[in-house]
């Protein structure tokens, strides 16, 4: 009986830690600020919603979708942006289709990890939307594997470091 009580007590202590392990993300991904992408494939294709849905599936319950503002949520949140993409109808005749995302993992609002996977496909008889769907599935699998590995680093800066200009030189004019 004492063992059962001890196990229940330890389980109650561990429960908040397990709940904090959940990572919340948005049900759709967005383009990075200032990037237009391919508007026709952003509005006509479901791949921006497919990627988070696949991520939930591949993360084995570690990722949950939420409609709440990720910046205001406590705990772990994952913000995903499309950094670059290319798509076109015409299958293999229109060249490769590809996308690169950036997944940023936050703990209580502080950036703790970044991951930037890239995937491409060039299937002969596949349209732009179905190519992006295939790519989103692969990117979700890559991102889930990164989250499950737990090797988090901050490696990308959004803004270029500003150039520092020193004081003016005191040089006499040329005569």
GROMACS .gro file of C-alpha atoms in nm:
model
  175
    1UNK     CA    1   0.000   0.000   0.000
    2UNK     CA    2   0.287   0.235   0.086
    3UNK     CA    3   0.447   0.167  -0.253
    4UNK     CA    4   0.121   0.250  -0.429
    5UNK     CA    5   0.092   0.580  -0.243
    6UNK     CA    6   0.457   0.662  -0.314
    7UNK     CA    7   0.410   0.585  -0.685
    8UNK     CA    8   0.096   0.801  -0.700
    9UNK     CA    9   0.276   1.088  -0.524
   10UNK     CA   10   0.577   1.067  -0.760
   11UNK     CA   11   0.341   1.052  -1.058
   12UNK     CA   12   0.162   1.365  -0.936
   13UNK     CA   13   0.497   1.544  -0.909
   14UNK     CA   14   0.603   1.435  -1.259
   15UNK     CA   15   0.269   1.526  -1.425
   16UNK     CA   16   0.340   1.904  -1.453
   17UNK     CA   17   0.680   1.830  -1.608
   18UNK     CA   18   0.520   1.601  -1.865
   19UNK     CA   19   0.253   1.862  -1.943
   20UNK     CA   20   0.523   2.127  -1.991
   21UNK     CA   21   0.686   1.908  -2.255
   22UNK     CA   22   0.396   1.978  -2.493
   23UNK     CA   23   0.492   2.217  -2.772
   24UNK     CA   24   0.215   2.435  -2.911
   25UNK     CA   25   0.212   2.564  -3.267
   26UNK     CA   26  -0.024   2.738  -3.504
   27UNK     CA   27  -0.254   2.531  -3.731
   28UNK     CA   28  -0.115   2.716  -4.036
   29UNK     CA   29   0.230   2.839  -4.128
   30UNK     CA   30   0.294   3.182  -4.276
   31UNK     CA   31   0.541   3.345  -4.508
   32UNK     CA   32   0.833   3.526  -4.350
   33UNK     CA   33   0.782   3.898  -4.322
   34UNK     CA   34   0.837   4.081  -4.651
   35UNK     CA   35   0.832   3.765  -4.866
   36UNK     CA   36   0.559   3.722  -5.130
   37UNK     CA   37   0.630   3.359  -5.219
   38UNK     CA   38   0.396   3.226  -5.487
   39UNK     CA   39   0.056   3.381  -5.400
   40UNK     CA   40  -0.143   3.145  -5.623
   41UNK     CA   41  -0.006   2.843  -5.436
   42UNK     CA   42  -0.048   3.008  -5.098
   43UNK     CA   43  -0.423   3.061  -5.144
   44UNK     CA   44  -0.509   2.761  -5.362
   45UNK     CA   45  -0.310   2.489  -5.181
   46UNK     CA   46  -0.358   2.337  -4.835
   47UNK     CA   47   0.010   2.272  -4.770
   48UNK     CA   48   0.042   2.550  -4.510
   49UNK     CA   49  -0.216   2.367  -4.296
   50UNK     CA   50  -0.096   2.018  -4.392
   51UNK     CA   51   0.252   2.078  -4.253
   52UNK     CA   52   0.141   2.149  -3.892
   53UNK     CA   53  -0.110   1.860  -3.906
   54UNK     CA   54   0.165   1.620  -4.018
   55UNK     CA   55   0.394   1.764  -3.750
   56UNK     CA   56   0.141   1.673  -3.480
   57UNK     CA   57   0.119   1.321  -3.623
   58UNK     CA   58   0.496   1.268  -3.652
   59UNK     CA   59   0.581   1.422  -3.313
   60UNK     CA   60   0.409   1.136  -3.127
   61UNK     CA   61   0.192   1.369  -2.920
   62UNK     CA   62   0.467   1.619  -2.841
   63UNK     CA   63   0.317   1.896  -3.062
   64UNK     CA   64  -0.036   2.034  -3.031
   65UNK     CA   65  -0.215   2.287  -3.251
   66UNK     CA   66  -0.359   2.602  -3.095
   67UNK     CA   67  -0.541   2.908  -3.225
   68UNK     CA   68  -0.400   3.121  -2.940
   69UNK     CA   69  -0.133   3.382  -3.004
   70UNK     CA   70   0.195   3.192  -2.969
   71UNK     CA   71   0.379   3.499  -2.839
   72UNK     CA   72   0.152   3.519  -2.533
   73UNK     CA   73   0.146   3.149  -2.441
   74UNK     CA   74   0.363   3.019  -2.155
   75UNK     CA   75   0.569   2.702  -2.195
   76UNK     CA   76   0.706   2.577  -2.523
   77UNK     CA   77   0.582   2.718  -2.853
   78UNK     CA   78   0.696   2.655  -3.209
   79UNK     CA   79   0.670   2.930  -3.469
   80UNK     CA   80   0.710   2.813  -3.828
   81UNK     CA   81   0.766   3.043  -4.125
   82UNK     CA   82   0.819   2.977  -4.494
   83UNK     CA   83   1.157   3.128  -4.575
   84UNK     CA   84   1.168   3.048  -4.949
   85UNK     CA   85   0.968   2.838  -5.189
   86UNK     CA   86   0.919   2.760  -5.556
   87UNK     CA   87   0.624   2.591  -5.717
   88UNK     CA   88   0.464   2.574  -6.059
   89UNK     CA   89   0.219   2.354  -6.242
   90UNK     CA   90   0.358   2.135  -6.516
   91UNK     CA   91   0.519   1.850  -6.324
   92UNK     CA   92   0.881   1.778  -6.408
   93UNK     CA   93   0.858   2.000  -6.717
   94UNK     CA   94   0.844   2.314  -6.501
   95UNK     CA   95   1.150   2.220  -6.297
   96UNK     CA   96   1.192   2.133  -5.932
   97UNK     CA   97   0.954   2.253  -5.663
   98UNK     CA   98   1.102   2.327  -5.323
   99UNK     CA   99   1.048   2.496  -4.990
  100UNK     CA  100   1.256   2.597  -4.693
  101UNK     CA  101   1.098   2.669  -4.356
  102UNK     CA  102   1.235   2.802  -4.029
  103UNK     CA  103   1.106   2.645  -3.710
  104UNK     CA  104   1.179   2.850  -3.398
  105UNK     CA  105   1.130   2.691  -3.058
  106UNK     CA  106   1.052   2.922  -2.766
  107UNK     CA  107   1.042   2.848  -2.394
  108UNK     CA  108   0.829   3.106  -2.208
  109UNK     CA  109   0.893   3.361  -2.485
  110UNK     CA  110   1.270   3.304  -2.503
  111UNK     CA  111   1.416   3.161  -2.825
  112UNK     CA  112   1.593   2.834  -2.742
  113UNK     CA  113   1.626   2.659  -3.078
  114UNK     CA  114   1.606   2.707  -3.453
  115UNK     CA  115   1.588   2.458  -3.736
  116UNK     CA  116   1.578   2.538  -4.107
  117UNK     CA  117   1.507   2.232  -4.324
  118UNK     CA  118   1.487   2.238  -4.704
  119UNK     CA  119   1.314   1.984  -4.927
  120UNK     CA  120   1.256   1.958  -5.301
  121UNK     CA  121   1.079   1.730  -5.544
  122UNK     CA  122   1.070   1.689  -5.919
  123UNK     CA  123   0.802   1.439  -6.012
  124UNK     CA  124   0.699   1.423  -6.377
  125UNK     CA  125   0.321   1.419  -6.346
  126UNK     CA  126   0.258   1.619  -6.030
  127UNK     CA  127   0.101   1.965  -6.008
  128UNK     CA  128   0.226   2.253  -5.795
  129UNK     CA  129  -0.013   2.191  -5.505
  130UNK     CA  130   0.051   1.817  -5.488
  131UNK     CA  131   0.427   1.881  -5.502
  132UNK     CA  132   0.400   2.125  -5.212
  133UNK     CA  133   0.188   1.872  -5.023
  134UNK     CA  134   0.463   1.612  -5.065
  135UNK     CA  135   0.725   1.867  -4.955
  136UNK     CA  136   0.521   1.971  -4.649
  137UNK     CA  137   0.498   1.609  -4.540
  138UNK     CA  138   0.878   1.571  -4.561
  139UNK     CA  139   0.943   1.903  -4.384
  140UNK     CA  140   0.705   1.802  -4.102
  141UNK     CA  141   0.889   1.470  -4.061
  142UNK     CA  142   1.223   1.653  -4.052
  143UNK     CA  143   1.096   1.905  -3.794
  144UNK     CA  144   0.943   1.634  -3.573
  145UNK     CA  145   1.272   1.441  -3.578
  146UNK     CA  146   1.455   1.761  -3.474
  147UNK     CA  147   1.212   1.819  -3.186
  148UNK     CA  148   1.239   1.458  -3.068
  149UNK     CA  149   1.623   1.474  -3.081
  150UNK     CA  150   1.616   1.772  -2.843
  151UNK     CA  151   1.936   1.926  -2.982
  152UNK     CA  152   1.834   2.291  -2.979
  153UNK     CA  153   2.057   2.583  -3.087
  154UNK     CA  154   1.998   2.937  -3.204
  155UNK     CA  155   2.184   2.966  -3.531
  156UNK     CA  156   2.010   3.216  -3.760
  157UNK     CA  157   1.968   3.591  -3.726
  158UNK     CA  158   1.675   3.765  -3.894
  159UNK     CA  159   1.848   4.098  -3.938
  160UNK     CA  160   2.196   4.158  -4.063
  161UNK     CA  161   2.421   4.312  -3.802
  162UNK     CA  162   2.431   4.685  -3.859
  163UNK     CA  163   2.757   4.824  -3.987
  164UNK     CA  164   2.938   5.021  -3.724
  165UNK     CA  165   3.099   5.338  -3.849
  166UNK     CA  166   3.376   5.474  -3.633
  167UNK     CA  167   3.450   5.837  -3.555
  168UNK     CA  168   3.561   6.065  -3.836
  169UNK     CA  169   3.933   6.065  -3.897
  170UNK     CA  170   4.125   6.381  -3.825
  171UNK     CA  171   4.317   6.396  -4.152
  172UNK     CA  172   4.450   6.723  -4.289
  173UNK     CA  173   4.320   6.816  -4.638
  174UNK     CA  174   4.537   6.734  -4.941
  175UNK     CA  175   4.724   7.039  -5.068
   0.00000   0.00000   0.00000
